[in-house]
Amino acid sequence: MTASDSVPKHVPKYVAPAPIDLPDRRWPARTITRSPQWCSVDLRDGNQALPNPLGPAQKAEYFRLLCRVGFKHIEVAFPSASQDDFDFTRRLVESGDIPDDVFIMGLTQCRPHLIERTFEAFRGVPRAICHAYVATSELHMKQVFGLDRRKTLEMAVKSVAQIRDLAAAMPESDIRFEFSPEEFTDTDPAFAMEICQAVFETWTQATKDRPLIFNLPATVERRPPNQYADLIEWFCRNFPHRDRVTVSVHSHNDQGMAVAATELTLLAGADRVEGTLFGHGERTGNVDLVTLANNLRARGVETGLDFGDLPEIARAVERLTGMGIYYRQPYSGEYVFTAFSGSHQDAIRKGMLQRDEAPAKFGMGWKVPYLHVDPADVGRSYEGLIRINAQSGKGGVAWVLEREYGLKPPRQMHPEIGAAVQKVSDRVGRELTAEEVHRAFCDEFLHPQGPYELVGYWPRPDETDPTHIHGETRLRIDGVEKTATAEGNGPISAFVHGLQQLGIRGFAIEDYDEQAVGKGADARAVAYVPLKLAGGQVLFGVGSDTNIDQAAVRAIVAALNRQAARQAGR
């Protein structure tokens, strides 16, 4: 029998959560203008969900990583849950490795012996937060713990008093307190308020400078983000000592909306966010702090967290946790700054070439199509922005040739290049590397197979009129070497007339593009020559040489070979 079979037919299996009565909600009209406090729970909430939890050395390395990123609140362990967690907390305290501005945090349930053990782990700590929690939802109180509201409230108050007295007995340490009504979003709001008020009154030590932290978690994401925001605004507006508490949120991602939910709670008045790098955590994980912090930065909010070398951070976390990062994970995935679509590639290429104009045009330093942030801000480079597969277009191919090889074919040549590269991608059925794109370009335009092979071309100015050129052309046609001598009003004109003498006709050259690739003694000229054929079709060839005239005649021969291949049906 399935779970569905046990549900009476007149009872719906799922119902929408009841909305919060907040008709004058204010958060929808607000904008996030300042950063929240950040609390990493990677070493506790994230670690407990790993198939292979971190060992002591791995935890120590991860802790140092979190400190470098800029976290000031780091939940390091559940010291009473295991000897390993207790020992790691002691290791941090005794090593002196906790930075002067960092509070380590230890989690405990509201049980006397667990609280006692937590403070044993804290002995001698310079700065710490004791984070106590009790489940307040009807589901947990009734089905998990067998408690009613009164007993739950009494347990919380008794535990807070114990924590208060133990903290007072450690005057050499700066001990702060955090309380979580677990499953806050599934708790009756009136009861959540009642228990938090009782906790506040029992703690007695909360001030504006040393606020009590109320962590109001979406332990399981059951509500849509707007309802979580309503609950947070309702709490912030109705708690009587708001100036002496920090309202913290802790979003899980069961419905895939943890980032959105957290952003809305910040609009609603939350001061602090708990989460993990890349969203590690139970089930679908916690809110991804990498995504959230970079979202805020993309809107002009300085977060205090440094993700300027995100690829290295990602590699470290993958190595330590054994968990890979999805290749389309915002900001950190391999493909998040990559375009495969031809139209996207073309727009990115054009935007990148004009990005210096963004301040004048848009009043901001970065505005590029399809790239909402500068990849360099998170340690990414531009080289991999455009990748080539069967869906790619001419703009993307041109970008790769320019960025990787310094080649700048004229715009009217881009459709031919795109078609040539796409043919290769279709044949191999996968993404092409930059090297493969370049090879396809060379095979099609620079060194195409065909009946014509240039042996040499010697242009000489006329003795009386240097603008008049005498040209000697030696060309192999189907393996047979032939020679022609012709004249023209320039080296290219003389070469074309020589080809005509050899019976190669039916085309004209009206103009061509040239560029230098490389610098100094290693520089080479590249010519892009369009042959205008008798039927009006234009076919490009490319030539490269140390001399621009030689590059141009090589390009003409390449284009003629391409024409011959088409006529032969190749």
Coordinates of C-alpha atoms in Angstrom, one line a residue:
M1 CA 0.0 0.0 0.0
T2 CA 1.4 3.4 -0.9
A3 CA 1.1 6.5 1.3
S4 CA -1.6 7.8 -1.1
D5 CA -3.8 4.8 -0.5
S6 CA -4.0 5.7 3.2
V7 CA -5.5 9.1 2.5
P8 CA -9.3 9.3 2.7
K9 CA -10.7 10.3 -0.7
H10 CA -12.4 13.4 0.8
V11 CA -9.1 14.7 2.2
P12 CA -6.7 16.4 -0.2
K13 CA -3.2 15.0 -0.1
Y14 CA -1.7 18.5 -0.2
V15 CA -3.1 21.9 0.6
A16 CA -1.6 25.4 0.1
P17 CA -0.2 26.9 3.3
A18 CA -2.4 29.5 4.8
P19 CA -1.3 33.1 3.9
I20 CA -0.2 35.5 6.6
D21 CA -2.6 38.3 7.6
L22 CA -0.5 41.2 6.6
P23 CA -2.6 43.4 4.3
D24 CA -0.2 46.4 4.6
R25 CA 3.0 44.5 3.9
R26 CA 5.8 46.9 3.1
W27 CA 8.6 44.6 1.8
P28 CA 7.4 44.5 -1.8
A29 CA 8.2 48.2 -2.2
R30 CA 11.7 48.0 -0.7
T31 CA 15.2 47.6 -2.2
I32 CA 18.1 45.8 -0.6
T33 CA 20.7 48.5 -0.1
R34 CA 23.0 47.0 2.6
S35 CA 24.5 43.7 3.2
P36 CA 23.3 41.3 5.8
Q37 CA 25.6 39.7 8.4
W38 CA 26.8 36.4 7.0
C39 CA 27.0 33.1 8.9
S40 CA 28.5 30.0 7.3
V41 CA 27.0 26.7 8.5
D42 CA 29.2 24.7 6.1
L43 CA 31.1 22.9 8.9
R44 CA 28.0 21.8 10.7
D45 CA 24.8 21.8 8.6
G46 CA 26.7 21.3 5.4
N47 CA 29.1 18.8 6.8
Q48 CA 26.4 16.6 8.4
A49 CA 24.8 16.0 5.0
L50 CA 28.0 14.9 3.2
P51 CA 28.3 11.2 2.3
N52 CA 31.7 11.3 3.8
P53 CA 31.9 14.0 6.5
L54 CA 35.0 16.1 6.8
G55 CA 37.9 14.9 9.0
P56 CA 39.7 17.2 11.4
A57 CA 42.4 18.4 8.9
Q58 CA 39.8 19.0 6.2
K59 CA 37.6 20.9 8.7
A60 CA 40.6 23.1 9.6
E61 CA 41.4 23.8 6.0
Y62 CA 37.7 24.6 5.3
F63 CA 37.6 26.9 8.3
R64 CA 40.6 28.9 7.1
L65 CA 38.9 29.1 3.6
L66 CA 35.8 30.6 5.2
C67 CA 37.8 33.1 7.1
R68 CA 39.6 34.2 3.9
V69 CA 36.3 34.7 2.1
G70 CA 35.3 37.0 4.9
F71 CA 32.8 35.2 7.2
K72 CA 32.6 36.6 10.7
H73 CA 30.2 34.1 12.1
I74 CA 31.1 30.4 11.4
E75 CA 29.1 27.6 12.9
V76 CA 31.9 25.0 13.4
A77 CA 30.3 22.1 15.1
F78 CA 27.6 20.4 17.2
P79 CA 30.0 19.9 20.1
S80 CA 27.7 17.7 22.1
A81 CA 26.7 15.4 19.2
S82 CA 30.0 13.6 18.8
Q83 CA 33.6 13.4 20.1
D84 CA 34.8 14.5 16.7
D85 CA 32.8 17.7 16.8
F86 CA 33.9 18.3 20.4
D87 CA 37.5 17.8 19.6
F88 CA 37.4 20.0 16.6
T89 CA 35.9 22.9 18.6
R90 CA 38.7 22.4 21.2
R91 CA 41.3 22.3 18.5
L92 CA 40.2 25.7 17.2
V93 CA 40.1 27.2 20.7
E94 CA 43.5 25.9 21.7
S95 CA 45.3 26.6 18.4
G96 CA 44.7 30.3 18.5
D97 CA 43.7 30.1 14.8
I98 CA 40.4 32.0 15.3
P99 CA 40.8 35.5 13.8
D100 CA 40.2 38.4 16.1
D101 CA 37.0 39.4 14.4
V102 CA 35.5 36.0 14.0
F103 CA 32.9 34.3 16.2
I104 CA 32.8 30.5 16.1
M105 CA 29.3 29.1 16.8
G106 CA 28.3 25.8 18.4
L107 CA 24.9 24.2 18.0
T108 CA 23.0 22.5 20.8
Q109 CA 19.5 21.3 21.5
C110 CA 17.7 22.7 24.5
R111 CA 18.8 19.8 26.9
P112 CA 20.8 20.4 30.0
H113 CA 23.6 17.8 29.4
L114 CA 24.1 18.9 25.8
I115 CA 24.4 22.6 26.8
E116 CA 26.9 21.7 29.5
R117 CA 29.0 19.7 27.0
T118 CA 28.9 22.7 24.6
F119 CA 30.3 25.0 27.2
E120 CA 33.0 22.5 28.0
A121 CA 34.0 22.8 24.3
F122 CA 34.0 26.6 24.6
R123 CA 36.3 26.8 27.6
G124 CA 38.8 29.5 26.9
V125 CA 37.3 30.6 23.6
P126 CA 37.8 34.3 22.8
R127 CA 34.5 34.8 21.0
A128 CA 31.7 32.3 20.5
I129 CA 28.0 32.0 19.8
C130 CA 25.9 29.4 21.6
H131 CA 23.1 28.4 19.2
A132 CA 20.3 26.6 20.9
Y133 CA 17.2 25.4 19.2
V134 CA 13.9 23.7 19.9
A135 CA 11.2 22.6 17.4
T136 CA 8.1 24.7 17.7
S137 CA 5.9 23.4 14.9
E138 CA 2.8 21.3 15.8
L139 CA 4.2 18.6 13.6
H140 CA 7.4 18.2 15.6
M141 CA 6.0 18.9 19.0
K142 CA 3.3 16.3 18.7
Q143 CA 4.7 13.6 16.4
V144 CA 8.5 13.8 17.2
F145 CA 8.8 14.9 20.8
G146 CA 5.4 14.3 22.3
L147 CA 5.3 17.8 23.8
D148 CA 2.7 20.5 24.0
R149 CA 3.3 24.3 23.7
R150 CA 3.6 24.8 27.5
K151 CA 6.2 22.1 28.0
T152 CA 8.1 23.3 24.9
L153 CA 8.2 26.9 26.2
E154 CA 9.3 25.8 29.6
M155 CA 12.1 23.7 28.1
A156 CA 13.3 26.7 26.1
V157 CA 13.2 29.1 29.1
K158 CA 15.0 26.7 31.3
S159 CA 17.7 26.1 28.7
V160 CA 18.2 29.8 28.1
A161 CA 18.7 30.4 31.8
Q162 CA 21.3 27.6 31.9
I163 CA 23.1 29.1 28.9
R164 CA 23.0 32.6 30.4
D165 CA 24.5 31.4 33.7
L166 CA 27.3 29.4 32.0
A167 CA 28.2 32.4 29.8
A168 CA 28.3 34.6 32.9
A169 CA 30.7 32.1 34.4
M170 CA 33.2 32.7 31.5
P171 CA 33.8 36.5 31.8
E172 CA 37.1 36.2 29.9
S173 CA 35.1 35.1 26.8
D174 CA 32.7 37.1 24.7
I175 CA 29.8 34.6 24.5
R176 CA 26.7 35.6 22.4
F177 CA 23.4 33.7 22.2
E178 CA 21.3 32.6 19.2
F179 CA 18.0 30.9 19.5
S180 CA 16.1 29.1 16.8
P181 CA 12.4 28.1 16.9
E182 CA 13.0 25.2 14.5
E183 CA 10.5 24.9 11.7
F184 CA 9.6 28.6 12.2
T185 CA 7.8 28.8 8.9
D186 CA 5.6 25.8 9.9
T187 CA 4.9 27.2 13.4
D188 CA 1.9 29.2 14.5
P189 CA 3.2 32.8 14.4
A190 CA 1.7 33.7 17.7
F191 CA 3.4 30.8 19.4
A192 CA 6.7 31.7 17.8
M193 CA 6.4 35.2 19.0
E194 CA 5.5 34.0 22.5
I195 CA 8.5 31.7 22.9
C196 CA 10.9 34.3 21.5
Q197 CA 9.6 36.9 23.9
A198 CA 10.1 34.5 26.8
V199 CA 13.6 33.7 25.6
F200 CA 14.5 37.4 25.3
E201 CA 13.2 38.1 28.9
T202 CA 15.2 35.2 30.2
W203 CA 18.5 36.0 28.5
T204 CA 18.5 39.6 30.0
Q205 CA 21.9 40.4 28.4
A206 CA 20.7 41.7 25.0
T207 CA 21.7 45.3 24.1
K208 CA 22.0 47.2 20.8
D209 CA 25.7 46.4 20.8
R210 CA 25.4 42.8 21.9
P211 CA 22.0 41.8 20.4
L212 CA 20.4 38.4 20.9
I213 CA 20.1 36.5 17.6
F214 CA 16.7 35.1 16.7
N215 CA 17.2 32.7 13.8
L216 CA 13.8 32.1 12.2
P217 CA 14.4 29.2 9.8
A218 CA 12.6 27.7 6.9
T219 CA 13.8 24.3 8.2
V220 CA 11.8 22.6 5.4
E221 CA 10.7 24.8 2.5
R222 CA 7.0 24.4 2.6
R223 CA 5.9 28.0 1.9
P224 CA 6.4 30.2 -1.2
P225 CA 9.1 32.9 -0.7
N226 CA 6.5 35.7 -0.4
Q227 CA 5.0 34.0 2.7
Y228 CA 8.4 33.6 4.3
A229 CA 8.9 37.3 3.8
D230 CA 5.5 38.1 5.3
L231 CA 6.3 36.1 8.4
I232 CA 9.6 37.9 8.8
E233 CA 8.1 41.4 8.4
W234 CA 5.3 40.4 10.8
F235 CA 7.8 39.3 13.4
C236 CA 10.1 42.4 12.9
R237 CA 7.1 44.8 13.3
N238 CA 5.6 43.1 16.3
F239 CA 8.5 42.0 18.4
P240 CA 8.7 44.6 21.3
H241 CA 12.5 44.8 21.6
R242 CA 13.4 44.9 17.9
D243 CA 16.4 47.2 18.5
R244 CA 18.1 44.6 20.8
V245 CA 17.8 41.6 18.5
T246 CA 19.2 40.4 15.3
V247 CA 16.7 38.7 13.0
S248 CA 18.5 35.9 11.2
V249 CA 17.1 33.6 8.4
H250 CA 18.1 30.1 7.4
S251 CA 16.5 28.9 4.2
H252 CA 16.5 25.4 2.9
N253 CA 16.0 24.6 -0.8
D254 CA 13.3 21.9 -0.8
Q255 CA 11.2 23.7 -3.4
G256 CA 14.2 25.2 -5.2
M257 CA 13.5 28.8 -4.0
A258 CA 16.0 29.3 -1.1
V259 CA 17.8 32.2 -2.8
A260 CA 14.6 34.0 -3.7
A261 CA 13.1 33.4 -0.3
T262 CA 16.2 34.7 1.4
E263 CA 16.3 37.9 -0.7
L264 CA 12.6 38.6 0.1
T265 CA 13.2 38.1 3.8
L266 CA 16.0 40.7 3.6
L267 CA 13.5 43.1 2.1
A268 CA 11.2 42.2 5.0
G269 CA 13.7 43.2 7.6
A270 CA 16.1 40.3 8.3
D271 CA 19.5 41.3 9.4
R272 CA 21.5 38.1 9.0
V273 CA 21.7 35.1 6.7
E274 CA 22.8 31.6 7.5
G275 CA 23.8 29.3 4.6
T276 CA 26.6 27.4 2.9
L277 CA 28.9 27.7 0.0
F278 CA 27.3 26.2 -3.1
G279 CA 24.2 25.2 -1.0
H280 CA 25.5 22.1 0.7
G281 CA 23.2 20.7 3.3
E282 CA 20.5 18.2 4.1
R283 CA 18.1 17.0 1.3
T284 CA 18.3 19.7 -1.4
G285 CA 20.6 21.9 0.7
N286 CA 20.8 25.3 2.3
V287 CA 20.7 28.6 0.6
D288 CA 23.7 29.0 -1.6
L289 CA 25.7 32.0 -0.2
V290 CA 27.9 32.2 -3.3
T291 CA 24.8 32.9 -5.4
L292 CA 23.1 35.2 -2.9
A293 CA 26.2 37.3 -2.1
N294 CA 27.1 37.7 -5.8
N295 CA 23.4 38.6 -6.6
L296 CA 23.7 41.5 -4.1
R297 CA 27.0 42.6 -5.5
A298 CA 25.6 42.6 -9.0
R299 CA 23.0 45.2 -7.7
G300 CA 25.7 47.4 -6.2
V301 CA 25.7 46.1 -2.6
E302 CA 29.1 45.6 -1.0
T303 CA 28.8 42.3 0.8
G304 CA 32.2 42.0 2.6
L305 CA 32.7 38.5 1.1
D306 CA 35.5 38.0 -1.4
F307 CA 34.7 35.6 -4.2
G308 CA 37.3 37.1 -6.5
D309 CA 39.0 33.7 -6.9
L310 CA 35.8 31.7 -7.1
P311 CA 37.3 28.9 -9.3
E312 CA 39.9 28.1 -6.7
I313 CA 37.3 28.2 -3.9
A314 CA 35.1 25.9 -5.9
R315 CA 38.0 23.4 -6.5
A316 CA 38.9 23.5 -2.8
V317 CA 35.3 22.7 -1.8
E318 CA 34.9 20.0 -4.3
R319 CA 38.1 18.4 -3.1
L320 CA 37.3 18.7 0.6
T321 CA 33.6 17.5 0.3
G322 CA 33.9 15.1 -2.6
M323 CA 30.8 16.8 -4.0
G324 CA 30.9 18.2 -7.5
I325 CA 29.5 21.6 -8.5
Y326 CA 26.8 21.5 -11.2
Y327 CA 28.2 23.0 -14.4
R328 CA 25.3 25.5 -14.6
Q329 CA 25.5 26.5 -10.9
P330 CA 25.2 30.3 -10.8
Y331 CA 28.5 32.1 -10.8
S332 CA 30.6 29.0 -10.1
G333 CA 29.5 26.4 -12.8
E334 CA 31.8 25.7 -15.8
Y335 CA 29.2 27.0 -18.3
V336 CA 27.6 30.0 -16.6
F337 CA 29.6 32.6 -18.6
T338 CA 29.5 30.5 -21.8
A339 CA 27.2 30.9 -24.8
F340 CA 26.6 28.2 -27.4
S341 CA 23.7 29.8 -29.2
G342 CA 24.7 31.7 -32.3
S343 CA 22.6 34.8 -31.6
H344 CA 23.8 35.0 -28.0
Q345 CA 27.4 34.6 -29.1
D346 CA 27.1 37.4 -31.6
A347 CA 25.5 39.7 -29.1
I348 CA 28.2 39.0 -26.5
R349 CA 31.0 39.6 -29.0
K350 CA 29.5 42.9 -30.0
G351 CA 28.9 43.9 -26.4
M352 CA 32.4 43.0 -25.3
L353 CA 33.9 45.1 -28.0
Q354 CA 31.8 48.1 -26.8
R355 CA 31.9 47.5 -23.0
D356 CA 34.0 50.7 -22.5
E357 CA 31.0 52.7 -23.7
A358 CA 28.7 51.4 -20.9
P359 CA 29.3 54.2 -18.4
A360 CA 28.3 56.9 -20.9
K361 CA 25.4 54.9 -22.3
F362 CA 23.9 53.2 -19.3
G363 CA 25.4 55.0 -16.2
M364 CA 27.2 51.9 -15.0
G365 CA 30.5 50.2 -15.5
W366 CA 29.3 46.9 -16.9
K367 CA 26.5 46.3 -19.4
V368 CA 27.0 43.4 -21.8
P369 CA 24.3 41.3 -23.5
Y370 CA 23.6 38.0 -21.8
L371 CA 26.3 38.6 -19.1
H372 CA 24.8 40.1 -16.0
V373 CA 28.1 40.5 -14.3
D374 CA 31.7 40.8 -15.3
P375 CA 33.2 37.2 -15.2
A376 CA 36.5 38.7 -14.0
D377 CA 34.7 39.7 -10.7
V378 CA 34.6 36.0 -9.7
G379 CA 38.0 35.1 -11.1
R380 CA 36.8 33.9 -14.5
S381 CA 38.4 34.9 -17.8
Y382 CA 36.9 35.8 -21.2
E383 CA 38.5 33.1 -23.2
G384 CA 35.8 30.5 -22.5
L385 CA 32.8 32.9 -22.9
I386 CA 31.8 31.5 -26.3
R387 CA 32.0 27.8 -27.1
I388 CA 31.2 26.2 -30.4
N389 CA 28.8 23.4 -31.2
A390 CA 26.2 22.7 -33.8
Q391 CA 24.0 25.4 -32.4
S392 CA 26.6 28.1 -32.6
G393 CA 26.6 30.9 -35.1
K394 CA 29.0 33.1 -37.1
G395 CA 29.5 35.6 -34.3
G396 CA 30.7 33.0 -31.8
V397 CA 33.2 31.6 -34.3
A398 CA 34.5 35.0 -35.1
W399 CA 35.0 35.7 -31.4
V400 CA 37.0 32.5 -30.9
L401 CA 39.2 33.3 -33.9
E402 CA 39.8 36.8 -32.6
R403 CA 40.3 36.1 -28.9
E404 CA 42.5 32.9 -29.4
Y405 CA 44.3 33.6 -32.6
G406 CA 44.2 37.3 -33.3
L407 CA 42.3 36.9 -36.6
K408 CA 39.8 39.5 -37.5
P409 CA 37.9 38.4 -40.6
P410 CA 35.6 41.1 -42.1
R411 CA 32.0 41.0 -41.1
Q412 CA 30.8 40.0 -44.6
M413 CA 33.0 36.8 -44.3
H414 CA 31.4 35.7 -41.0
P415 CA 28.5 33.7 -42.5
E416 CA 30.9 31.6 -44.6
I417 CA 33.1 30.9 -41.6
G418 CA 30.2 30.0 -39.4
A419 CA 28.9 27.6 -42.0
A420 CA 32.3 25.9 -42.4
V421 CA 32.8 25.4 -38.7
Q422 CA 29.2 24.3 -38.2
K423 CA 29.7 21.6 -40.8
V424 CA 32.6 20.2 -38.8
S425 CA 30.6 20.3 -35.5
D426 CA 27.7 18.5 -37.2
R427 CA 30.1 15.8 -38.4
V428 CA 31.7 15.2 -35.0
G429 CA 28.5 15.7 -33.1
R430 CA 30.0 17.6 -30.1
E431 CA 31.5 20.9 -29.0
L432 CA 34.6 22.0 -30.8
T433 CA 37.7 23.3 -29.1
A434 CA 39.3 26.6 -30.1
E435 CA 42.0 24.6 -31.8
E436 CA 39.5 22.7 -33.8
V437 CA 37.7 25.9 -34.8
H438 CA 41.0 27.4 -36.0
R439 CA 41.9 24.2 -37.9
A440 CA 38.5 24.2 -39.6
F441 CA 39.0 27.8 -40.6
C442 CA 42.5 27.1 -42.0
D443 CA 41.4 24.0 -43.9
E444 CA 38.5 25.8 -45.5
F445 CA 39.9 29.3 -46.2
L446 CA 43.7 29.3 -45.8
H447 CA 44.8 25.9 -47.2
P448 CA 41.8 24.5 -49.1
Q449 CA 42.5 21.5 -51.3
G450 CA 42.2 22.1 -55.1
P451 CA 43.8 22.2 -58.5
Y452 CA 45.8 25.4 -58.0
E453 CA 49.1 25.7 -56.3
L454 CA 51.1 29.0 -56.2
V455 CA 54.7 28.4 -57.0
G456 CA 55.7 32.0 -56.9
Y457 CA 54.7 35.6 -57.8
W458 CA 57.2 38.3 -58.7
P459 CA 55.8 41.8 -59.1
R460 CA 58.2 44.5 -60.4
P461 CA 57.5 48.3 -60.7
D462 CA 57.9 49.8 -64.1
E463 CA 61.2 51.7 -64.5
T464 CA 59.4 54.9 -65.6
D465 CA 56.0 54.5 -63.8
P466 CA 56.3 52.8 -60.3
T467 CA 52.6 52.6 -60.1
H468 CA 52.5 50.3 -63.1
I469 CA 53.4 46.7 -62.2
H470 CA 54.9 43.9 -64.3
G471 CA 54.1 40.6 -62.7
E472 CA 55.4 37.1 -63.3
T473 CA 53.1 34.3 -62.1
R474 CA 54.1 30.7 -61.8
L475 CA 51.2 28.4 -60.9
R476 CA 50.7 24.6 -60.9
I477 CA 47.3 23.6 -62.3
D478 CA 46.5 20.0 -61.7
G479 CA 50.2 19.3 -61.1
V480 CA 51.4 21.0 -64.3
E481 CA 53.4 24.2 -63.8
K482 CA 52.5 27.2 -66.0
T483 CA 53.9 30.7 -66.2
A484 CA 52.3 34.0 -67.2
T485 CA 53.6 37.5 -67.4
A486 CA 51.1 40.3 -67.2
E487 CA 50.8 44.0 -66.2
G488 CA 48.5 46.0 -64.1
N489 CA 48.0 49.2 -62.1
G490 CA 49.1 47.3 -58.9
P491 CA 50.5 44.0 -57.8
I492 CA 47.0 42.4 -57.4
S493 CA 45.8 43.7 -60.8
A494 CA 48.9 42.3 -62.5
F495 CA 48.4 38.9 -60.8
V496 CA 44.7 38.7 -61.9
H497 CA 45.7 39.5 -65.4
G498 CA 48.3 36.7 -65.3
L499 CA 45.6 34.3 -64.2
Q500 CA 43.4 35.4 -67.1
Q501 CA 46.3 34.6 -69.4
L502 CA 46.3 31.1 -68.0
G503 CA 42.6 30.7 -68.7
I504 CA 41.3 31.4 -65.2
R505 CA 38.5 33.8 -65.6
G506 CA 34.9 34.6 -64.4
F507 CA 35.7 36.5 -61.3
A508 CA 36.6 40.0 -60.1
I509 CA 38.2 41.6 -57.1
E510 CA 36.8 44.9 -56.0
D511 CA 38.4 45.3 -52.6
Y512 CA 40.0 43.2 -49.8
D513 CA 40.8 43.4 -46.1
E514 CA 44.2 43.0 -44.5
Q515 CA 45.7 42.9 -41.0
A516 CA 48.9 42.2 -39.2
V517 CA 49.0 39.2 -36.8
G518 CA 51.8 39.3 -34.2
K519 CA 54.4 42.0 -33.5
G520 CA 57.9 42.8 -34.5
A521 CA 59.9 40.3 -36.5
D522 CA 57.3 37.6 -36.0
A523 CA 54.5 39.7 -37.5
R524 CA 52.7 38.3 -40.5
A525 CA 50.2 39.9 -42.9
V526 CA 46.8 38.2 -43.4
A527 CA 44.6 39.1 -46.3
Y528 CA 40.9 38.3 -46.7
V529 CA 40.0 38.5 -50.4
P530 CA 36.5 38.2 -51.7
L531 CA 36.1 36.9 -55.3
K532 CA 33.0 38.2 -57.0
L533 CA 31.9 35.4 -59.3
A534 CA 30.1 35.7 -62.6
G535 CA 26.7 34.9 -61.0
G536 CA 27.1 37.6 -58.3
Q537 CA 28.2 35.1 -55.6
V538 CA 31.1 36.1 -53.4
L539 CA 33.6 33.6 -52.2
F540 CA 36.4 34.4 -49.7
G541 CA 39.9 33.2 -49.6
V542 CA 42.6 33.9 -46.9
G543 CA 46.3 34.2 -47.4
S544 CA 49.2 34.7 -44.9
D545 CA 52.7 35.9 -45.6
T546 CA 55.4 38.3 -44.3
N547 CA 54.5 40.5 -47.3
I548 CA 50.9 41.8 -47.8
D549 CA 51.0 41.5 -51.6
Q550 CA 52.0 37.9 -51.3
A551 CA 49.3 37.3 -48.7
A552 CA 46.7 38.7 -51.0
V553 CA 47.7 36.6 -54.1
R554 CA 47.7 33.5 -51.8
A555 CA 44.2 34.4 -50.7
I556 CA 43.1 34.6 -54.3
V557 CA 44.5 31.1 -55.0
A558 CA 42.7 29.8 -51.9
A559 CA 39.4 31.2 -53.0
L560 CA 39.9 29.7 -56.5
N561 CA 40.4 26.3 -54.9
R562 CA 37.3 26.7 -52.9
Q563 CA 35.4 27.6 -56.1
A564 CA 36.7 24.5 -57.8
A565 CA 35.7 22.3 -54.9
R566 CA 32.2 23.6 -55.0
Q567 CA 32.0 23.1 -58.7
A568 CA 33.1 19.5 -58.2
G569 CA 30.5 19.0 -55.5
R570 CA 32.9 18.7 -52.6

